[in-house]
Amino acid sequence: MGPFSDTSDEKYDRGVSVDVKEVDTGAQLARVSVILDDVERLRIRRKIDRHLLPLMCSTSRVQSMDKTTLAYAAILGLETSTHLTTDQYTWLSGRLGMVFFLSYLLLQYPQNLALQRFPVGKWMSLNIFVWSVALCCHAACTNFAGLFVCRLILGMCEGAITTGFMIVCSMFYTRNEQIVRVGYWLADDSTAIIVTALLSFGTLHIHTKGFEPWKWLMIITGFFTLLTAIAFFFLFPDSPTSAWFLTADERAKAVQRIKENQTGVENKRFKKEQMIEAIMDPKTWLFALFSALYNVPSSVQNQFQIILASFGFNDLQTTLLSCVTGVLAIVVIITGVHIASRFPGSIAWVGIAYLLPDLLAVFLANLLPWSDRVGLLCAIWLTAFGGASFVLSLAWVSQTTAGHTKRVVTNAIMLSAFCIGNATGFFMWQAKYKPRNHVPWIVTGVCHVSCIGLFLAIRVLLKARNKARDAEPRDVSYESMYIVNLDDDGKRVEVKVDKEFLDLTDKQNRDFRYVL
């Protein structure tokens, strides 16, 4: 019977009585009789989109803005004002900052546990509020120590967002819909490149005695983040079972809509056996290795402004050219997720296709003459294509992992690998490799080839599991599970729980089929 046991003193003829804490929170609503045709499914999904996507996209945008503010602040005089050395600035700056990722890595697992234990929307809003305050506090910093603490807090708080959004997407959307929704909010992350570039250009023209332009940049972006935190607290739902914008009937339909996922909504009880399964599952570590290796060369984007400066572009040209990268990243991600969602079984192939331009970029960056600034600039822009592959990997790991605790642990491992990859990329761009940076570019190429191999390995593994399950007789182990409720007269009655809402893992539920 798996992890369940008879927790009641009464014995029932029809099956096993299961502790309510063991089952998914959607189990009760899943039993409500609802009429759910295609038209109603679409209406419910659109209503969910209207209330979730704007908040998710705006949060993703300010998150990316806040990580990159230090890079733009440097152009506006931060290094001189806070007396930073080159090494100190490198440790702090943007997405390359080791301080940020150290905090992100150390707090990733506790953040995931908190997302399971507390209401998801409220916990994320608290983290957004704290990081908005930390960002505003940058303006009061006068040295490395102050900036170090502020960046540490940013990394600590932002570790809740990506995981939280992945959990929310699995609660509200079908597996095919998740691909596109993950793409939407991660694509909006790229709009931050454009917004922050233009904002920093605007603050350059603010002349306030005793308050330098870079401080205005911190205050303005911190204020935007604070507004997002407030909106998030009051408007973002914790789950479809309690979503304020859905009627009681619509909540039941929203839960019924995702029944096909075989993953349920959520379960607030941490299950040790699911944690062990996540750690022992080879799939977990293949996705984690992909996350780490992909994000080592992502430091190319982090070095964008420095590389452009080495080409001879001035600060203004560098800022404006950064906008092109943002636009390209948005187009790449949106097209990638839509192609993958339109053609079933194509995630690996689409991910590989979008990694190929990155390999071309490696050859161009190494072989083109240094005088060919246009060609070298195009090589850097080509590295934006791989972003679609990473987005697909985030959606794919969510689609192929069931059991709430197992999803939480798997997400923590994958995003910890994300931190390790980014932090490792920090060491590639050393002064001895300038200006051509042949070694970093070669490492980038090796990582992308490895990522292609990992996508293929994951697909082969999941396809083999599906084939093995197709050959098995149907598993009926969890067909007769019941929770005990009280009716209007106070009488104890049995309520059957569908297998989809028993909080089973993808290994326990033999009806679960992996998305390819």
Tab-separated table of N, CA and C in Angstrom, residues 188-248:
chain	number	residue	atom	x	y	z
A	188	ASP	N	9.927	37.257	-19.569
A	188	ASP	CA	9.796	38.599	-19.009
A	188	ASP	C	11.021	38.972	-18.189
A	189	ASP	N	11.736	37.956	-17.701
A	189	ASP	CA	13.014	38.192	-17.033
A	189	ASP	C	13.960	38.966	-17.953
A	190	SER	N	13.871	38.674	-19.254
A	190	SER	CA	14.763	39.323	-20.220
A	190	SER	C	14.375	40.764	-20.499
A	191	THR	N	13.099	41.119	-20.269
A	191	THR	CA	12.724	42.521	-20.473
A	191	THR	C	13.449	43.427	-19.480
A	192	ALA	N	13.904	42.826	-18.381
A	192	ALA	CA	14.637	43.613	-17.385
A	192	ALA	C	15.925	44.183	-17.967
A	193	ILE	N	16.513	43.452	-18.900
A	193	ILE	CA	17.744	43.948	-19.543
A	193	ILE	C	17.467	45.279	-20.229
A	194	ILE	N	16.316	45.340	-20.913
A	194	ILE	CA	15.942	46.556	-21.632
A	194	ILE	C	15.571	47.666	-20.652
A	195	VAL	N	14.702	47.316	-19.688
A	195	VAL	CA	14.213	48.316	-18.741
A	195	VAL	C	15.361	48.908	-17.915
A	196	THR	N	16.233	48.030	-17.402
A	196	THR	CA	17.326	48.504	-16.558
A	196	THR	C	18.328	49.340	-17.353
A	197	ALA	N	18.574	48.949	-18.602
A	197	ALA	CA	19.490	49.720	-19.444
A	197	ALA	C	18.965	51.132	-19.679
A	198	LEU	N	17.670	51.225	-20.004
A	198	LEU	CA	17.075	52.538	-20.246
A	198	LEU	C	16.957	53.344	-18.953
A	199	LEU	N	16.645	52.651	-17.855
A	199	LEU	CA	16.522	53.327	-16.564
A	199	LEU	C	17.866	53.897	-16.109
A	200	SER	N	18.918	53.121	-16.306
A	200	SER	CA	20.244	53.598	-15.909
A	200	SER	C	20.674	54.782	-16.777
A	201	PHE	N	20.285	54.742	-18.056
A	201	PHE	CA	20.588	55.872	-18.938
A	201	PHE	C	19.848	57.129	-18.474
A	202	GLY	N	18.587	56.918	-18.004
A	202	GLY	CA	17.810	58.060	-17.520
A	202	GLY	C	18.368	58.628	-16.224
A	203	THR	N	18.742	57.761	-15.290
A	203	THR	CA	19.270	58.242	-14.000
A	203	THR	C	20.617	58.927	-14.165
A	204	LEU	N	21.295	58.643	-15.258
A	204	LEU	CA	22.568	59.313	-15.534
A	204	LEU	C	22.383	60.824	-15.637
A	205	HIS	N	21.156	61.235	-15.975
A	205	HIS	CA	20.885	62.658	-16.169
A	205	HIS	C	20.229	63.298	-14.946
A	206	ILE	N	20.146	62.535	-13.829
A	206	ILE	CA	19.633	63.116	-12.585
A	206	ILE	C	20.806	63.735	-11.817
A	207	HIS	N	20.712	64.998	-11.533
A	207	HIS	CA	21.794	65.701	-10.831
A	207	HIS	C	21.258	66.233	-9.506
A	208	THR	N	21.496	65.480	-8.445
A	208	THR	CA	21.037	65.864	-7.109
A	208	THR	C	22.248	65.977	-6.203
A	209	LYS	N	22.391	67.096	-5.560
A	209	LYS	CA	23.543	67.324	-4.703
A	209	LYS	C	23.555	66.324	-3.538
A	210	GLY	N	24.670	65.619	-3.391
A	210	GLY	CA	24.825	64.665	-2.299
A	210	GLY	C	24.161	63.325	-2.521
A	211	PHE	N	23.514	63.166	-3.683
A	211	PHE	CA	22.835	61.882	-3.961
A	211	PHE	C	23.118	61.512	-5.417
A	212	GLU	N	24.076	60.619	-5.607
A	212	GLU	CA	24.576	60.305	-6.938
A	212	GLU	C	23.579	59.500	-7.765
A	213	PRO	N	23.729	59.495	-9.099
A	213	PRO	CA	22.793	58.788	-9.971
A	213	PRO	C	22.625	57.295	-9.643
A	214	TRP	N	23.722	56.613	-9.260
A	214	TRP	CA	23.608	55.182	-8.990
A	214	TRP	C	22.704	54.917	-7.785
A	215	LYS	N	22.658	55.861	-6.843
A	215	LYS	CA	21.789	55.716	-5.676
A	215	LYS	C	20.318	55.847	-6.083
A	216	TRP	N	20.052	56.758	-7.021
A	216	TRP	CA	18.695	56.889	-7.539
A	216	TRP	C	18.255	55.598	-8.234
A	217	LEU	N	19.176	54.964	-8.950
A	217	LEU	CA	18.859	53.699	-9.621
A	217	LEU	C	18.431	52.645	-8.601
A	218	MET	N	19.133	52.564	-7.491
A	218	MET	CA	18.801	51.593	-6.447
A	218	MET	C	17.445	51.902	-5.806
A	219	ILE	N	17.213	53.156	-5.514
A	219	ILE	CA	15.952	53.559	-4.878
A	219	ILE	C	14.764	53.304	-5.808
A	220	ILE	N	14.915	53.665	-7.066
A	220	ILE	CA	13.811	53.501	-8.025
A	220	ILE	C	13.476	52.021	-8.221
A	221	THR	N	14.495	51.203	-8.454
A	221	THR	CA	14.236	49.769	-8.647
A	221	THR	C	13.723	49.128	-7.359
A	222	GLY	N	14.219	49.579	-6.214
A	222	GLY	CA	13.717	49.064	-4.946
A	222	GLY	C	12.254	49.418	-4.723
A	223	PHE	N	11.857	50.625	-5.147
A	223	PHE	CA	10.462	51.056	-5.020
A	223	PHE	C	9.555	50.192	-5.897
A	224	PHE	N	9.986	49.908	-7.132
A	224	PHE	CA	9.211	49.027	-8.010
A	224	PHE	C	9.024	47.649	-7.369
A	225	THR	N	10.087	47.148	-6.747
A	225	THR	CA	10.022	45.833	-6.107
A	225	THR	C	9.073	45.857	-4.912
A	226	LEU	N	9.077	46.955	-4.157
A	226	LEU	CA	8.172	47.089	-3.014
A	226	LEU	C	6.717	47.068	-3.465
A	227	LEU	N	6.404	47.769	-4.549
A	227	LEU	CA	5.044	47.757	-5.088
A	227	LEU	C	4.648	46.341	-5.506
A	228	THR	N	5.599	45.616	-6.092
A	228	THR	CA	5.334	44.236	-6.493
A	228	THR	C	5.030	43.362	-5.279
A	229	ALA	N	5.785	43.551	-4.199
A	229	ALA	CA	5.566	42.765	-2.973
A	229	ALA	C	4.171	42.996	-2.415
A	230	ILE	N	3.723	44.254	-2.413
A	230	ILE	CA	2.396	44.579	-1.888
A	230	ILE	C	1.303	43.948	-2.738
A	231	ALA	N	1.443	44.092	-4.068
A	231	ALA	CA	0.459	43.492	-4.981
A	231	ALA	C	0.448	41.975	-4.830
A	232	PHE	N	1.616	41.397	-4.675
A	232	PHE	CA	1.749	39.942	-4.552
A	232	PHE	C	1.029	39.446	-3.297
A	233	PHE	N	1.201	40.156	-2.194
A	233	PHE	CA	0.607	39.727	-0.922
A	233	PHE	C	-0.915	39.684	-1.010
A	234	PHE	N	-1.507	40.693	-1.625
A	234	PHE	CA	-2.965	40.796	-1.642
A	234	PHE	C	-3.615	40.056	-2.816
A	235	LEU	N	-2.891	39.844	-3.899
A	235	LEU	CA	-3.526	39.335	-5.109
A	235	LEU	C	-3.094	37.938	-5.535
A	236	PHE	N	-1.913	37.485	-5.096
A	236	PHE	CA	-1.421	36.194	-5.597
A	236	PHE	C	-1.983	35.047	-4.749
A	237	PRO	N	-2.601	34.041	-5.382
A	237	PRO	CA	-3.207	32.931	-4.635
A	237	PRO	C	-2.167	31.930	-4.148
A	238	ASP	N	-2.510	31.205	-3.103
A	238	ASP	CA	-1.621	30.170	-2.570
A	238	ASP	C	-1.818	28.831	-3.270
A	239	SER	N	-3.032	28.568	-3.751
A	239	SER	CA	-3.324	27.334	-4.484
A	239	SER	C	-4.705	27.461	-5.110
A	240	PRO	N	-5.053	26.599	-6.069
A	240	PRO	CA	-6.390	26.674	-6.674
A	240	PRO	C	-7.506	26.348	-5.687
A	241	THR	N	-7.194	25.665	-4.605
A	241	THR	CA	-8.224	25.316	-3.623
A	241	THR	C	-8.655	26.506	-2.774
A	242	SER	N	-7.866	27.580	-2.811
A	242	SER	CA	-8.197	28.766	-2.013
A	242	SER	C	-8.092	30.061	-2.812
A	243	ALA	N	-7.965	29.970	-4.138
A	243	ALA	CA	-7.788	31.157	-4.977
A	243	ALA	C	-8.976	32.106	-4.827
A	244	TRP	N	-8.714	33.349	-4.449
A	244	TRP	CA	-9.778	34.320	-4.164
A	244	TRP	C	-10.590	34.688	-5.394
A	245	PHE	N	-9.980	34.607	-6.568
A	245	PHE	CA	-10.655	35.048	-7.786
A	245	PHE	C	-11.518	33.950	-8.423
A	246	LEU	N	-11.517	32.755	-7.838
A	246	LEU	CA	-12.342	31.651	-8.326
A	246	LEU	C	-13.511	31.416	-7.380
A	247	THR	N	-14.687	31.134	-7.945
A	247	THR	CA	-15.826	30.753	-7.128
A	247	THR	C	-15.616	29.328	-6.624
A	248	ALA	N	-16.451	28.878	-5.701
A	248	ALA	CA	-16.337	27.516	-5.176
A	248	ALA	C	-16.437	26.495	-6.306
